[in-house]
Amino acid sequence: MPELVAEDIAKRLGENEILRGVSLRLERGEILALLGPSGSGKTTLLRSVAGLERPDRGRIAIGGKAIFDAAANLEIPAERRGLGLVFQSYAVWPHRTVFENVAYGLKLRRMPNGEIKTKVEGMLTRLGLKNLTGRYPHQLSGGQQQRVALARALAYGPPVLLLDEPLSNLDAKLREEARHWIRQIIKETHSAALYVTHDQTEALAIADRIMVLDQGIVQQEGTPEEIYARPACSFVAEFMGSNNRISATIAESDGRRARIAADGWSLWGELHGAKKAGDAATGVVRVESLRLADGGGDNRVRMPLKSASYLGERWEYLFALPGLELRVWGERALPPGEYWVAVPPDALWLF
């Protein structure tokens, strides 16, 4: 039985439809990331599960028990849903020590002091906070405060953990480190986790499944590999990864592949959707899929180098022709001139 089921969740604020009939299922031990741009509805969906927003339509169940049903006029208050919440603002009490923050939920549940001590110390040890039990939040780094918030949410064993942009207040280096320990601790505790983020790299690194939302609609749901390598629509293709976007016209099509062309260049790609010669199309190709070639050949374009930027671990080149600009990654500085850029046909998606 799934730990969390949400069916046909809809929410309107004034004239704006924030959610338009979104459904999801979350199994025990699974991490589902809600990914999308600002305003896509991902946080509203999480807050609806938490009981902090009341949907206009739909049903939500935890462990098979309904906690919200608009048709039946059923709504269990947030404090009685027994869910673990972790916010981007940490929300740790400044006047309580690390131990007291983590123990708070257990004390509310009237757990014996000895059991509280065992559970809190075990959780703090797992999160590398064992030696910080007596410190106050102002004595901790941002990363340590976020670990305290996570420990507090997990301490009483909630059936579902809800995380709303939990790493957004950390600097870039800490975020990279946090992706690993946050996934590890969720897996070790066998929690079911609903994880909201706008950071695609974070979602790819942490989640077992990703649900991509835009304007309150699920655009695609699948494993990180499926979402990244096999996008279902142009929105997902462009939202994920670092991309080149090409606006062009279909020159010819065989129903599976198509060729786009303009003055001075022509490229074949995979066709996604029904397109025929003369139709406008949008091409999307990941930057990392492109390579510099030694000479001409199939799906290669000779292009002048417009600029080059040093990014530390690689160089990024920008090549340009009328109607076509391509970013390519490489390992060395390039002198000004013209170069052949190879575009693998199966890496160019035409929508």
mmCIF file of C-alpha atoms in Angstrom:
data_model
loop_
_atom_site.group_PDB
_atom_site.id
_atom_site.type_symbol
_atom_site.label_atom_id
_atom_site.label_comp_id
_atom_site.label_asym_id
_atom_site.label_seq_id
_atom_site.Cartn_x
_atom_site.Cartn_y
_atom_site.Cartn_z
ATOM 1 C CA MET A 1 0.000 0.000 0.000
ATOM 2 C CA PRO A 2 1.394 3.464 -0.889
ATOM 3 C CA GLU A 3 2.292 5.726 2.027
ATOM 4 C CA LEU A 4 0.837 8.754 0.255
ATOM 5 C CA VAL A 5 -1.841 9.043 -2.422
ATOM 6 C CA ALA A 6 -3.103 12.352 -3.795
ATOM 7 C CA GLU A 7 -5.856 12.274 -6.398
ATOM 8 C CA ASP A 8 -7.063 15.054 -8.697
ATOM 9 C CA ILE A 9 -5.806 17.917 -6.514
ATOM 10 C CA ALA A 10 -6.989 21.298 -7.767
ATOM 11 C CA LYS A 11 -6.454 24.743 -6.279
ATOM 12 C CA ARG A 12 -7.433 28.182 -7.489
ATOM 13 C CA LEU A 13 -6.384 31.542 -6.065
ATOM 14 C CA GLY A 14 -8.581 34.254 -7.527
ATOM 15 C CA GLU A 15 -8.362 33.903 -11.295
ATOM 16 C CA ASN A 16 -5.213 31.798 -11.139
ATOM 17 C CA GLU A 17 -5.385 28.007 -11.351
ATOM 18 C CA ILE A 18 -2.440 26.915 -9.216
ATOM 19 C CA LEU A 19 -3.123 23.162 -9.489
ATOM 20 C CA ARG A 20 -5.219 21.620 -12.254
ATOM 21 C CA GLY A 21 -6.004 18.077 -11.163
ATOM 22 C CA VAL A 22 -2.612 16.714 -10.039
ATOM 23 C CA SER A 23 -2.313 13.121 -8.777
ATOM 24 C CA LEU A 24 0.635 11.268 -7.225
ATOM 25 C CA ARG A 25 1.563 8.078 -5.361
ATOM 26 C CA LEU A 26 4.494 7.703 -2.979
ATOM 27 C CA GLU A 27 5.764 4.354 -1.692
ATOM 28 C CA ARG A 28 7.585 3.683 1.589
ATOM 29 C CA GLY A 29 11.317 4.336 1.275
ATOM 30 C CA GLU A 30 10.831 6.348 -1.921
ATOM 31 C CA ILE A 31 11.836 9.941 -2.631
ATOM 32 C CA LEU A 32 9.625 11.812 -5.107
ATOM 33 C CA ALA A 33 10.842 15.234 -6.210
ATOM 34 C CA LEU A 34 8.354 17.882 -7.315
ATOM 35 C CA LEU A 35 10.329 19.931 -9.806
ATOM 36 C CA GLY A 36 9.354 23.023 -11.717
ATOM 37 C CA PRO A 37 9.816 26.777 -12.091
ATOM 38 C CA SER A 38 8.377 29.337 -9.688
ATOM 39 C CA GLY A 39 4.586 29.338 -9.907
ATOM 40 C CA SER A 40 4.343 25.770 -11.211
ATOM 41 C CA GLY A 41 2.291 24.620 -8.192
ATOM 42 C CA LYS A 42 4.835 22.324 -6.544
ATOM 43 C CA THR A 43 4.858 24.061 -3.131
ATOM 44 C CA THR A 44 1.059 24.401 -3.139
ATOM 45 C CA LEU A 45 0.807 20.653 -3.703
ATOM 46 C CA LEU A 46 3.166 19.923 -0.797
ATOM 47 C CA ARG A 47 1.323 22.370 1.471
ATOM 48 C CA SER A 48 -1.959 20.681 0.518
ATOM 49 C CA VAL A 49 -0.560 17.344 1.704
ATOM 50 C CA ALA A 50 0.727 18.999 4.881
ATOM 51 C CA GLY A 51 -2.666 20.544 5.652
ATOM 52 C CA LEU A 52 -1.394 24.105 5.273
ATOM 53 C CA GLU A 53 -3.510 24.702 2.142
ATOM 54 C CA ARG A 54 -7.047 23.494 1.454
ATOM 55 C CA PRO A 55 -7.499 22.247 -2.123
ATOM 56 C CA ASP A 56 -10.709 23.037 -3.970
ATOM 57 C CA ARG A 57 -10.982 19.488 -5.284
ATOM 58 C CA GLY A 58 -9.438 16.074 -4.725
ATOM 59 C CA ARG A 59 -8.546 13.492 -2.121
ATOM 60 C CA ILE A 60 -5.376 12.803 -0.067
ATOM 61 C CA ALA A 61 -4.664 9.636 1.938
ATOM 62 C CA ILE A 62 -1.772 8.635 4.210
ATOM 63 C CA GLY A 63 -1.254 4.907 4.724
ATOM 64 C CA GLY A 64 -4.678 4.195 3.229
ATOM 65 C CA LYS A 65 -6.483 6.595 5.579
ATOM 66 C CA ALA A 66 -8.084 9.706 4.089
ATOM 67 C CA ILE A 67 -6.821 12.977 5.552
ATOM 68 C CA PHE A 68 -8.570 15.185 2.999
ATOM 69 C CA ASP A 69 -11.566 14.602 0.754
ATOM 70 C CA ALA A 70 -13.229 17.640 -0.782
ATOM 71 C CA ALA A 71 -16.291 15.689 -1.953
ATOM 72 C CA ALA A 72 -16.882 14.263 1.554
ATOM 73 C CA ASN A 73 -16.019 17.582 3.258
ATOM 74 C CA LEU A 74 -13.279 15.790 5.225
ATOM 75 C CA GLU A 75 -10.185 17.683 6.392
ATOM 76 C CA ILE A 76 -7.842 16.429 9.127
ATOM 77 C CA PRO A 77 -5.938 19.386 10.692
ATOM 78 C CA ALA A 78 -2.225 19.681 9.942
ATOM 79 C CA GLU A 79 -1.191 18.923 13.533
ATOM 80 C CA ARG A 80 -3.064 15.608 13.458
ATOM 81 C CA ARG A 81 -1.611 14.335 10.179
ATOM 82 C CA GLY A 82 1.626 13.197 11.829
ATOM 83 C CA LEU A 83 3.855 14.300 8.957
ATOM 84 C CA GLY A 84 7.477 15.442 9.158
ATOM 85 C CA LEU A 85 8.098 18.942 7.784
ATOM 86 C CA VAL A 86 11.403 20.518 6.754
ATOM 87 C CA PHE A 87 11.402 24.071 5.368
ATOM 88 C CA GLN A 88 14.044 26.174 3.652
ATOM 89 C CA SER A 89 14.140 28.563 6.632
ATOM 90 C CA TYR A 90 15.276 25.752 9.016
ATOM 91 C CA ALA A 91 12.627 26.880 11.589
ATOM 92 C CA VAL A 92 14.689 25.702 14.561
ATOM 93 C CA TRP A 93 13.870 27.346 17.900
ATOM 94 C CA PRO A 94 16.651 29.806 18.805
ATOM 95 C CA HIS A 95 16.086 29.428 22.567
ATOM 96 C CA ARG A 96 16.417 25.629 22.529
ATOM 97 C CA THR A 97 19.561 23.509 22.262
ATOM 98 C CA VAL A 98 20.119 21.023 19.471
ATOM 99 C CA PHE A 99 18.920 18.206 21.744
ATOM 100 C CA GLU A 100 15.837 20.139 22.824
ATOM 101 C CA ASN A 101 14.915 21.024 19.236
ATOM 102 C CA VAL A 102 15.089 17.403 18.111
ATOM 103 C CA ALA A 103 13.304 16.105 21.239
ATOM 104 C CA TYR A 104 10.411 18.550 21.010
ATOM 105 C CA GLY A 105 8.111 16.394 18.866
ATOM 106 C CA LEU A 106 8.772 13.346 21.020
ATOM 107 C CA LYS A 107 7.871 15.228 24.195
ATOM 108 C CA LEU A 108 4.605 16.379 22.625
ATOM 109 C CA ARG A 109 3.814 12.714 22.073
ATOM 110 C CA ARG A 110 4.497 12.044 25.781
ATOM 111 C CA MET A 111 7.279 9.576 25.109
ATOM 112 C CA PRO A 112 9.266 8.428 28.198
ATOM 113 C CA ASN A 113 12.427 10.459 28.853
ATOM 114 C CA GLY A 114 14.700 7.441 28.493
ATOM 115 C CA GLU A 115 13.269 6.620 25.071
ATOM 116 C CA ILE A 116 13.499 10.252 24.011
ATOM 117 C CA LYS A 117 17.195 10.323 24.944
ATOM 118 C CA THR A 118 17.892 7.150 22.975
ATOM 119 C CA LYS A 119 16.019 8.281 19.869
ATOM 120 C CA VAL A 120 17.462 11.801 19.824
ATOM 121 C CA GLU A 121 21.049 10.689 20.376
ATOM 122 C CA GLY A 122 20.691 8.016 17.697
ATOM 123 C CA MET A 123 19.350 10.502 15.167
ATOM 124 C CA LEU A 124 22.009 13.121 15.974
ATOM 125 C CA THR A 125 24.733 10.500 15.591
ATOM 126 C CA ARG A 126 23.388 9.521 12.168
ATOM 127 C CA LEU A 127 23.491 13.152 11.056
ATOM 128 C CA GLY A 128 26.958 13.907 12.452
ATOM 129 C CA LEU A 129 25.641 16.179 15.231
ATOM 130 C CA LYS A 130 26.462 14.008 18.255
ATOM 131 C CA ASN A 131 29.016 16.482 19.652
ATOM 132 C CA LEU A 132 26.708 19.498 19.209
ATOM 133 C CA THR A 133 23.773 18.468 21.417
ATOM 134 C CA GLY A 134 24.215 21.337 23.895
ATOM 135 C CA ARG A 135 24.694 24.113 21.345
ATOM 136 C CA TYR A 136 22.116 26.705 20.347
ATOM 137 C CA PRO A 137 21.207 27.485 16.717
ATOM 138 C CA HIS A 138 23.254 30.717 16.652
ATOM 139 C CA GLN A 139 26.324 28.590 17.412
ATOM 140 C CA LEU A 140 25.746 26.398 14.340
ATOM 141 C CA SER A 141 26.447 26.803 10.635
ATOM 142 C CA GLY A 142 23.576 26.884 8.132
ATOM 143 C CA GLY A 143 24.269 23.296 7.140
ATOM 144 C CA GLN A 144 24.243 22.167 10.767
ATOM 145 C CA GLN A 145 20.958 23.986 11.419
ATOM 146 C CA GLN A 146 19.387 22.245 8.430
ATOM 147 C CA ARG A 147 20.540 18.886 9.803
ATOM 148 C CA VAL A 148 18.887 19.728 13.120
ATOM 149 C CA ALA A 149 15.637 20.525 11.288
ATOM 150 C CA LEU A 150 15.842 17.207 9.436
ATOM 151 C CA ALA A 151 16.634 15.281 12.647
ATOM 152 C CA ARG A 152 13.637 16.872 14.377
ATOM 153 C CA ALA A 153 11.335 15.912 11.502
ATOM 154 C CA LEU A 154 12.564 12.302 11.419
ATOM 155 C CA ALA A 155 12.887 11.661 15.157
ATOM 156 C CA TYR A 156 9.322 10.448 15.757
ATOM 157 C CA GLY A 157 9.198 8.286 12.614
ATOM 158 C CA PRO A 158 6.578 10.099 10.505
ATOM 159 C CA PRO A 159 5.007 8.057 7.678
ATOM 160 C CA VAL A 160 5.804 10.791 5.149
ATOM 161 C CA LEU A 161 8.499 13.469 5.196
ATOM 162 C CA LEU A 162 7.737 16.750 3.397
ATOM 163 C CA LEU A 163 10.700 18.896 2.371
ATOM 164 C CA ASP A 164 10.174 22.336 0.830
ATOM 165 C CA GLU A 165 13.364 23.702 -0.788
ATOM 166 C CA PRO A 166 15.407 22.503 2.220
ATOM 167 C CA LEU A 167 18.806 23.345 0.710
ATOM 168 C CA SER A 168 18.064 26.702 -0.929
ATOM 169 C CA ASN A 169 19.547 28.747 1.931
ATOM 170 C CA LEU A 170 22.884 26.923 1.790
ATOM 171 C CA ASP A 171 25.806 28.115 -0.316
ATOM 172 C CA ALA A 172 26.729 26.173 -3.465
ATOM 173 C CA LYS A 173 29.456 24.042 -1.873
ATOM 174 C CA LEU A 174 27.283 23.049 1.088
ATOM 175 C CA ARG A 175 24.384 22.207 -1.234
ATOM 176 C CA GLU A 176 26.577 19.744 -3.129
ATOM 177 C CA GLU A 177 27.529 18.000 0.110
ATOM 178 C CA ALA A 178 23.993 18.114 1.492
ATOM 179 C CA ARG A 179 22.517 16.282 -1.507
ATOM 180 C CA HIS A 180 24.374 13.135 -0.478
ATOM 181 C CA TRP A 181 23.662 13.101 3.255
ATOM 182 C CA ILE A 182 20.021 14.113 2.892
ATOM 183 C CA ARG A 183 19.340 11.215 0.496
ATOM 184 C CA GLN A 184 21.342 8.836 2.667
ATOM 185 C CA ILE A 185 19.485 9.626 5.895
ATOM 186 C CA ILE A 186 16.062 9.381 4.206
ATOM 187 C CA LYS A 187 17.000 5.976 2.797
ATOM 188 C CA GLU A 188 18.458 4.753 6.103
ATOM 189 C CA THR A 189 15.240 5.632 7.940
ATOM 190 C CA HIS A 190 13.070 4.068 5.185
ATOM 191 C CA SER A 191 10.991 7.241 5.054
ATOM 192 C CA ALA A 192 8.691 8.194 2.200
ATOM 193 C CA ALA A 193 9.710 11.704 1.167
ATOM 194 C CA LEU A 194 8.045 14.372 -0.965
ATOM 195 C CA TYR A 195 10.760 16.824 -1.945
ATOM 196 C CA VAL A 196 10.067 20.222 -3.511
ATOM 197 C CA THR A 197 12.831 21.961 -5.442
ATOM 198 C CA HIS A 198 13.363 24.214 -8.459
ATOM 199 C CA ASP A 199 16.966 22.948 -8.777
ATOM 200 C CA GLN A 200 17.129 20.218 -11.413
ATOM 201 C CA THR A 201 20.574 18.990 -10.297
ATOM 202 C CA GLU A 202 19.268 18.591 -6.748
ATOM 203 C CA ALA A 203 16.254 16.622 -7.974
ATOM 204 C CA LEU A 204 18.380 14.358 -10.165
ATOM 205 C CA ALA A 205 20.816 13.636 -7.327
ATOM 206 C CA ILE A 206 18.285 13.022 -4.540
ATOM 207 C CA ALA A 207 15.086 11.587 -6.033
ATOM 208 C CA ASP A 208 14.043 8.096 -7.089
ATOM 209 C CA ARG A 209 11.295 9.641 -9.216
ATOM 210 C CA ILE A 210 10.735 13.171 -10.480
ATOM 211 C CA MET A 211 7.435 14.865 -11.279
ATOM 212 C CA VAL A 212 7.894 17.952 -13.462
ATOM 213 C CA LEU A 213 5.132 20.541 -13.105
ATOM 214 C CA ASP A 214 4.368 23.658 -15.086
ATOM 215 C CA GLN A 215 1.348 25.944 -14.595
ATOM 216 C CA GLY A 216 -0.297 23.425 -12.277
ATOM 217 C CA ILE A 217 -0.077 20.497 -14.711
ATOM 218 C CA VAL A 218 2.174 17.424 -14.580
ATOM 219 C CA GLN A 219 4.303 17.596 -17.724
ATOM 220 C CA GLN A 220 6.182 14.351 -17.107
ATOM 221 C CA GLU A 221 6.838 11.832 -14.341
ATOM 222 C CA GLY A 222 9.580 9.206 -14.261
ATOM 223 C CA THR A 223 13.019 8.248 -13.020
ATOM 224 C CA PRO A 224 15.782 10.873 -13.172
ATOM 225 C CA GLU A 225 17.241 9.075 -16.195
ATOM 226 C CA GLU A 226 13.905 9.080 -18.020
ATOM 227 C CA ILE A 227 13.242 12.743 -17.315
ATOM 228 C CA TYR A 228 16.697 13.835 -18.441
ATOM 229 C CA ALA A 229 17.341 11.537 -21.400
ATOM 230 C CA ARG A 230 13.790 10.990 -22.727
ATOM 231 C CA PRO A 231 11.793 14.198 -22.242
ATOM 232 C CA ALA A 232 8.116 13.896 -23.140
ATOM 233 C CA CYS A 233 7.671 17.485 -24.336
ATOM 234 C CA SER A 234 9.610 20.595 -25.248
ATOM 235 C CA PHE A 235 9.054 22.151 -21.812
ATOM 236 C CA VAL A 236 10.756 19.246 -20.018
ATOM 237 C CA ALA A 237 13.512 19.076 -22.623
ATOM 238 C CA GLU A 238 14.345 22.751 -22.184
ATOM 239 C CA PHE A 239 13.841 22.848 -18.406
ATOM 240 C CA MET A 240 16.294 20.025 -17.762
ATOM 241 C CA GLY A 241 20.000 20.324 -18.449
ATOM 242 C CA SER A 242 22.038 22.954 -20.230
ATOM 243 C CA ASN A 243 20.667 23.266 -23.745
ATOM 244 C CA ASN A 244 20.927 24.777 -27.162
ATOM 245 C CA ARG A 245 17.541 25.871 -28.529
ATOM 246 C CA ILE A 246 17.090 26.103 -32.281
ATOM 247 C CA SER A 247 14.074 27.692 -33.965
ATOM 248 C CA ALA A 248 13.774 26.534 -37.559
ATOM 249 C CA THR A 249 11.542 25.077 -40.288
ATOM 250 C CA ILE A 250 11.142 21.409 -41.189
ATOM 251 C CA ALA A 251 12.745 20.846 -44.606
ATOM 252 C CA GLU A 252 11.811 17.160 -44.860
ATOM 253 C CA SER A 253 10.464 14.400 -42.614
ATOM 254 C CA ASP A 254 10.048 10.627 -42.705
ATOM 255 C CA GLY A 255 7.731 10.567 -39.663
ATOM 256 C CA ARG A 256 10.476 9.474 -37.278
ATOM 257 C CA ARG A 257 13.273 11.850 -38.175
ATOM 258 C CA ALA A 258 13.238 15.295 -39.691
ATOM 259 C CA ARG A 259 15.689 17.770 -41.169
ATOM 260 C CA ILE A 260 15.702 21.421 -40.205
ATOM 261 C CA ALA A 261 17.509 23.934 -42.345
ATOM 262 C CA ALA A 262 18.254 27.607 -42.934
ATOM 263 C CA ASP A 263 20.794 29.569 -44.980
ATOM 264 C CA GLY A 264 24.171 27.852 -44.679
ATOM 265 C CA TRP A 265 23.229 24.896 -42.489
ATOM 266 C CA SER A 266 21.107 21.744 -42.266
ATOM 267 C CA LEU A 267 20.639 19.241 -39.417
ATOM 268 C CA TRP A 268 18.774 15.961 -38.905
ATOM 269 C CA GLY A 269 17.148 15.155 -35.585
ATOM 270 C CA GLU A 270 14.611 12.941 -33.819
ATOM 271 C CA LEU A 271 11.029 14.021 -34.415
ATOM 272 C CA HIS A 272 8.767 14.347 -31.366
ATOM 273 C CA GLY A 273 5.217 14.935 -32.546
ATOM 274 C CA ALA A 274 3.579 15.149 -35.946
ATOM 275 C CA LYS A 275 5.521 17.524 -38.204
ATOM 276 C CA LYS A 276 5.717 17.817 -41.974
ATOM 277 C CA ALA A 277 7.796 19.833 -44.422
ATOM 278 C CA GLY A 278 7.164 23.541 -44.017
ATOM 279 C CA ASP A 279 6.114 23.343 -40.358
ATOM 280 C CA ALA A 280 7.911 25.412 -37.738
ATOM 281 C CA ALA A 281 9.882 23.398 -35.188
ATOM 282 C CA THR A 282 11.942 23.886 -32.067
ATOM 283 C CA GLY A 283 15.135 21.889 -31.735
ATOM 284 C CA VAL A 284 16.673 21.122 -28.336
ATOM 285 C CA VAL A 285 20.116 19.571 -27.913
ATOM 286 C CA ARG A 286 22.115 19.237 -24.685
ATOM 287 C CA VAL A 287 25.364 21.219 -24.676
ATOM 288 C CA GLU A 288 27.329 18.149 -23.549
ATOM 289 C CA SER A 289 26.117 16.191 -26.620
ATOM 290 C CA LEU A 290 27.967 18.427 -29.081
ATOM 291 C CA ARG A 291 31.572 17.895 -30.150
ATOM 292 C CA LEU A 292 34.145 19.642 -32.306
ATOM 293 C CA ALA A 293 35.037 17.591 -35.388
ATOM 294 C CA ASP A 294 38.158 17.477 -37.562
ATOM 295 C CA GLY A 295 36.234 18.031 -40.779
ATOM 296 C CA GLY A 296 32.915 17.935 -42.560
ATOM 297 C CA GLY A 297 30.456 15.024 -42.522
ATOM 298 C CA ASP A 298 26.907 14.034 -41.651
ATOM 299 C CA ASN A 299 25.181 16.454 -39.285
ATOM 300 C CA ARG A 300 28.200 18.736 -39.038
ATOM 301 C CA VAL A 301 28.133 22.494 -39.457
ATOM 302 C CA ARG A 302 31.083 24.788 -40.108
ATOM 303 C CA MET A 303 30.696 27.788 -37.782
ATOM 304 C CA PRO A 304 32.788 30.792 -36.727
ATOM 305 C CA LEU A 305 33.789 31.012 -33.066
ATOM 306 C CA LYS A 306 31.992 33.999 -31.524
ATOM 307 C CA SER A 307 33.333 33.786 -27.949
ATOM 308 C CA ALA A 308 34.924 31.436 -25.417
ATOM 309 C CA SER A 309 34.576 31.379 -21.630
ATOM 310 C CA TYR A 310 36.783 29.579 -19.115
ATOM 311 C CA LEU A 311 34.629 27.792 -16.504
ATOM 312 C CA GLY A 312 37.367 26.088 -14.488
ATOM 313 C CA GLU A 313 36.732 22.438 -15.255
ATOM 314 C CA ARG A 314 36.023 23.189 -18.938
ATOM 315 C CA TRP A 315 35.773 25.832 -21.644
ATOM 316 C CA GLU A 316 32.463 26.906 -23.156
ATOM 317 C CA TYR A 317 32.530 28.061 -26.782
ATOM 318 C CA LEU A 318 29.796 29.948 -28.588
ATOM 319 C CA PHE A 319 29.553 29.419 -32.351
ATOM 320 C CA ALA A 320 27.151 31.445 -34.498
ATOM 321 C CA LEU A 321 25.631 31.490 -37.967
ATOM 322 C CA PRO A 322 22.508 33.397 -39.080
ATOM 323 C CA GLY A 323 19.624 31.625 -37.329
ATOM 324 C CA LEU A 324 21.869 29.206 -35.438
ATOM 325 C CA GLU A 325 23.870 29.609 -32.235
ATOM 326 C CA LEU A 326 25.465 26.602 -30.532
ATOM 327 C CA ARG A 327 27.262 26.344 -27.217
ATOM 328 C CA VAL A 328 29.862 23.582 -27.034
ATOM 329 C CA TRP A 329 32.051 22.414 -24.164
ATOM 330 C CA GLY A 330 35.728 21.645 -24.593
ATOM 331 C CA GLU A 331 38.974 21.198 -22.690
ATOM 332 C CA ARG A 332 41.220 23.914 -24.149
ATOM 333 C CA ALA A 333 41.304 27.496 -25.345
ATOM 334 C CA LEU A 334 40.541 27.963 -29.035
ATOM 335 C CA PRO A 335 42.014 30.636 -31.321
ATOM 336 C CA PRO A 336 39.585 32.691 -33.425
ATOM 337 C CA GLY A 337 38.439 30.985 -36.600
ATOM 338 C CA GLU A 338 35.909 28.569 -38.036
ATOM 339 C CA TYR A 339 35.300 25.050 -36.677
ATOM 340 C CA TRP A 340 33.192 22.030 -37.506
ATOM 341 C CA VAL A 341 30.526 21.292 -34.888
ATOM 342 C CA ALA A 342 29.117 17.733 -34.820
ATOM 343 C CA VAL A 343 25.473 17.338 -33.769
ATOM 344 C CA PRO A 344 24.443 13.667 -33.167
ATOM 345 C CA PRO A 345 21.023 13.187 -34.852
ATOM 346 C CA ASP A 346 19.648 11.180 -31.908
ATOM 347 C CA ALA A 347 20.619 13.979 -29.495
ATOM 348 C CA LEU A 348 18.732 16.684 -31.409
ATOM 349 C CA TRP A 349 15.063 16.539 -30.379
ATOM 350 C CA LEU A 350 12.616 18.298 -32.688
ATOM 351 C CA PHE A 351 9.295 19.464 -31.190
#
